[in-house]
Structure formats: structure tokens, C-alpha cells
Amino acid sequence: MAELNTGGKKATPRIDMTPMVDLMFLLVTFFILTTSISTPQAMDITKPDKEDNLPENRLALKATKTMTVLLGKNDKVAWYMGEAGKSAPTIESFSQIEKSINENRTKANASGVAGEFTVLVKPTSGSTFKNFVDMMDELEILKVKSRQIDDDNILDSEKGFMKEQGIL
């Protein structure tokens, strides 16, 4: 009679991973080639020439439709409507400035004065580049069409107020 060998060593099953690795590289190659890589978008900012002081090249702003935002340290901003020195600036954090811009734009547009609502941004020595970029992004999100940047003409009264409040 034939004997049955049941106690022998069984061969361990092996899985060949070569086709799976090939498929993985094909899929990775496919997804890399078909994705669209986003390019960073830059905002165009133009400033007037410092030596160009001709009156016909200067922009006249209406005081009732102009909001000035002074960027300070510790993520604080000071803003006022109209001409400098005529009203005391209000100090807020960056999280509150969106609401203030919307309220002031609504009041300015309801005043009946012709012209566009303008935001004049004045970055100070205490502010950071991140604060400036955040402010410009906020104006873009709020669709403020007329915005000006003036880092050269920060008045002494504005600097004094900001030093008093500890944000410069």
C-alpha cells in the first residue's frame, strides 16, 4: 500500500509584487502629468513717482468717501474717515476691520456724494509685511475698487496717536 505523507513541509505562498509596483508608477505618472499646477497670483501695485508732483497727476480724494487705515504692531489697525486730525482714529484688530470697511462704505455711498469709496492704506514701521498683504487681500475680497497705498506720507499726528495707544 502507498503511504500518505502528511507531516511534510508545506511551501509558503509567494505574491509577486512586480506588476503592482509597475501599476503604481503608471498611476503616479498619469496623475502628475494630468494635474494642473497652480501658479501664485500676484497683485499689481503701482505707486506714483516721488518726483512727479505735477497737479494734474495728483488724485483728489473726497473726504466723506475716504477711509484711512494705519497698520500698527500686534495685528492692530487704526482707521478714520475723512481728513487727518478732524476725527479721532478708531483702533481695532484685523478681525474687526472687515465690518468697519463695510459699514463705512455703506455710509459713504448713502451720503449722496459722487465718487468711489476709497481706502488709503498706510503701513507703519510697526506693521509687518503679513499685515499689509492681509489688508490688501481683505480689500480684494470686499471688492474695494479704489485703494491707495501711502507709506511715505504718514503724518506726525497719526504717528503720535499710534504711539500713545502703543501700536507703533
Tab-separated table of C-alpha atoms in Angstrom:
chain	number	residue	atom	x	y	z
A	1	MET	CA	0.000	0.000	0.000
A	2	ALA	CA	1.029	3.544	-0.625
A	3	GLU	CA	1.767	5.741	2.283
A	4	LEU	CA	0.387	9.235	2.646
A	5	ASN	CA	2.981	11.775	3.724
A	6	THR	CA	1.086	14.305	5.852
A	7	GLY	CA	3.900	15.585	8.025
A	8	GLY	CA	5.995	17.176	5.282
A	9	LYS	CA	6.887	20.802	4.938
A	10	LYS	CA	4.403	22.919	3.001
A	11	ALA	CA	5.650	25.553	0.589
A	12	THR	CA	4.781	29.106	1.673
A	13	PRO	CA	2.805	31.009	-0.921
A	14	ARG	CA	4.583	33.961	-2.540
A	15	ILE	CA	2.990	37.010	-4.117
A	16	ASP	CA	4.831	38.612	-6.975
A	17	MET	CA	4.668	42.389	-6.348
A	18	THR	CA	6.277	43.426	-9.632
A	19	PRO	CA	3.012	44.056	-11.540
A	20	MET	CA	1.573	46.076	-8.621
A	21	VAL	CA	4.671	48.290	-8.437
A	22	ASP	CA	4.513	48.823	-12.203
A	23	LEU	CA	0.849	49.789	-11.966
A	24	MET	CA	1.568	52.172	-9.077
A	25	PHE	CA	4.264	54.002	-11.058
A	26	LEU	CA	1.971	54.221	-14.081
A	27	LEU	CA	-0.797	55.744	-11.952
A	28	VAL	CA	1.566	58.207	-10.244
A	29	THR	CA	2.937	59.245	-13.632
A	30	PHE	CA	-0.598	59.664	-15.006
A	31	PHE	CA	-1.745	61.855	-12.087
A	32	ILE	CA	1.383	64.016	-12.160
A	33	LEU	CA	1.052	64.645	-15.878
A	34	THR	CA	-2.681	65.391	-15.818
A	35	THR	CA	-2.820	67.759	-12.828
A	36	SER	CA	-2.712	71.468	-13.326
A	37	ILE	CA	-0.141	73.134	-11.144
A	38	SER	CA	-1.423	76.407	-9.774
A	39	THR	CA	0.760	79.419	-10.200
A	40	PRO	CA	0.913	82.045	-7.473
A	41	GLN	CA	-1.170	85.084	-8.236
A	42	ALA	CA	0.381	88.457	-7.592
A	43	MET	CA	-1.497	91.661	-7.046
A	44	ASP	CA	-0.452	94.597	-9.212
A	45	ILE	CA	0.516	97.577	-7.117
A	46	THR	CA	1.662	100.778	-8.728
A	47	LYS	CA	2.902	103.777	-6.844
A	48	PRO	CA	3.427	107.225	-8.302
A	49	ASP	CA	6.879	108.548	-8.973
A	50	LYS	CA	8.138	110.543	-5.987
A	51	GLU	CA	9.423	113.319	-8.213
A	52	ASP	CA	6.170	113.641	-10.119
A	53	ASN	CA	4.436	116.468	-8.217
A	54	LEU	CA	2.506	117.952	-11.090
A	55	PRO	CA	-1.006	118.997	-10.025
A	56	GLU	CA	-2.647	117.240	-12.989
A	57	ASN	CA	-1.147	113.923	-11.884
A	58	ARG	CA	-2.439	114.148	-8.320
A	59	LEU	CA	-5.601	112.306	-7.352
A	60	ALA	CA	-8.182	114.358	-5.489
A	61	LEU	CA	-9.970	112.291	-2.850
A	62	LYS	CA	-13.317	113.224	-1.334
A	63	ALA	CA	-13.067	113.334	2.471
A	64	THR	CA	-16.507	111.840	3.029
A	65	LYS	CA	-15.654	108.854	0.832
A	66	THR	CA	-12.092	108.226	2.059
A	67	MET	CA	-11.167	105.783	4.809
A	68	THR	CA	-7.556	105.809	6.015
A	69	VAL	CA	-6.224	102.614	7.595
A	70	LEU	CA	-2.969	102.774	9.570
A	71	LEU	CA	-1.315	99.393	10.091
A	72	GLY	CA	0.303	99.020	13.506
A	73	LYS	CA	2.076	96.365	15.507
A	74	ASN	CA	0.486	93.371	17.280
A	75	ASP	CA	-2.015	92.924	14.414
A	76	LYS	CA	-3.786	96.176	15.272
A	77	VAL	CA	-5.081	98.824	12.886
A	78	ALA	CA	-6.195	102.409	13.414
A	79	TRP	CA	-8.670	103.893	10.953
A	80	TYR	CA	-10.533	107.131	10.460
A	81	MET	CA	-12.870	108.612	7.877
A	82	GLY	CA	-12.136	111.886	6.123
A	83	GLU	CA	-9.203	114.182	6.707
A	84	ALA	CA	-6.455	113.513	9.221
A	85	GLY	CA	-6.865	115.302	12.535
A	86	LYS	CA	-10.568	116.041	12.043
A	87	SER	CA	-11.703	112.857	13.789
A	88	ALA	CA	-10.044	110.545	16.300
A	89	PRO	CA	-8.911	107.223	14.828
A	90	THR	CA	-10.529	104.010	15.961
A	91	ILE	CA	-8.269	101.118	16.972
A	92	GLU	CA	-9.322	97.602	16.046
A	93	SER	CA	-7.849	94.192	15.366
A	94	PHE	CA	-7.559	92.760	11.870
A	95	SER	CA	-10.571	90.537	12.510
A	96	GLN	CA	-12.824	93.588	13.005
A	97	ILE	CA	-11.654	95.708	10.071
A	98	GLU	CA	-13.896	93.942	7.528
A	99	LYS	CA	-17.017	95.022	9.384
A	100	SER	CA	-15.747	98.621	9.681
A	101	ILE	CA	-14.942	98.850	5.973
A	102	ASN	CA	-18.404	97.594	5.035
A	103	GLU	CA	-20.143	99.993	7.443
A	104	ASN	CA	-18.118	102.998	6.265
A	105	ARG	CA	-18.674	102.130	2.605
A	106	THR	CA	-22.426	101.901	3.205
A	107	LYS	CA	-22.473	105.286	4.988
A	108	ALA	CA	-20.302	106.922	2.319
A	109	ASN	CA	-22.443	105.630	-0.530
A	110	ALA	CA	-25.606	106.761	1.260
A	111	SER	CA	-24.203	110.291	1.721
A	112	GLY	CA	-25.051	111.207	-1.865
A	113	VAL	CA	-21.555	112.481	-2.664
A	114	ALA	CA	-20.371	111.439	-6.112
A	115	GLY	CA	-17.253	109.338	-6.485
A	116	GLU	CA	-15.964	105.988	-5.364
A	117	PHE	CA	-15.314	104.846	-1.828
A	118	THR	CA	-11.522	104.867	-1.360
A	119	VAL	CA	-9.399	103.094	1.231
A	120	LEU	CA	-5.985	104.627	1.874
A	121	VAL	CA	-3.622	102.079	3.478
A	122	LYS	CA	-0.642	103.422	5.408
A	123	PRO	CA	1.732	100.703	6.621
A	124	THR	CA	3.874	101.974	9.511
A	125	SER	CA	7.244	100.859	10.833
A	126	GLY	CA	5.481	98.742	13.483
A	127	SER	CA	3.483	96.695	10.992
A	128	THR	CA	4.614	93.507	9.309
A	129	PHE	CA	4.535	92.546	5.656
A	130	LYS	CA	1.950	89.881	6.536
A	131	ASN	CA	-0.349	92.615	7.892
A	132	PHE	CA	-0.008	94.576	4.656
A	133	VAL	CA	-0.723	91.516	2.492
A	134	ASP	CA	-3.703	90.567	4.684
A	135	MET	CA	-5.092	94.091	4.369
A	136	MET	CA	-4.728	94.128	0.592
A	137	ASP	CA	-6.328	90.665	0.378
A	138	GLU	CA	-9.207	91.869	2.545
A	139	LEU	CA	-9.790	94.848	0.233
A	140	GLU	CA	-9.748	92.488	-2.752
A	141	ILE	CA	-12.259	90.158	-1.086
A	142	LEU	CA	-14.524	93.094	-0.198
A	143	LYS	CA	-14.220	94.352	-3.797
A	144	VAL	CA	-12.994	97.804	-2.840
A	145	LYS	CA	-12.078	99.095	-6.283
A	146	SER	CA	-10.324	102.289	-5.262
A	147	ARG	CA	-7.453	101.627	-2.870
A	148	GLN	CA	-4.286	103.618	-2.362
A	149	ILE	CA	-1.023	102.821	-0.587
A	150	ASP	CA	0.891	105.615	1.086
A	151	ASP	CA	3.852	104.579	3.200
A	152	ASP	CA	5.725	107.840	2.638
A	153	ASN	CA	3.284	110.445	3.987
A	154	ILE	CA	2.366	109.280	7.469
A	155	LEU	CA	1.546	112.438	9.398
A	156	ASP	CA	3.117	113.273	12.744
A	157	SER	CA	-0.336	113.421	14.346
A	158	GLU	CA	-1.028	109.878	13.121
A	159	LYS	CA	2.322	108.650	14.459
A	160	GLY	CA	1.716	110.408	17.774
A	161	PHE	CA	-1.720	108.848	18.199
A	162	MET	CA	-0.397	105.390	17.419
A	163	LYS	CA	2.492	105.805	19.890
A	164	GLU	CA	0.006	106.924	22.571
A	165	GLN	CA	-2.048	103.799	22.002
A	166	GLY	CA	1.048	101.556	21.949
A	167	ILE	CA	0.639	100.233	18.413
A	168	LEU	CA	3.637	101.928	16.797
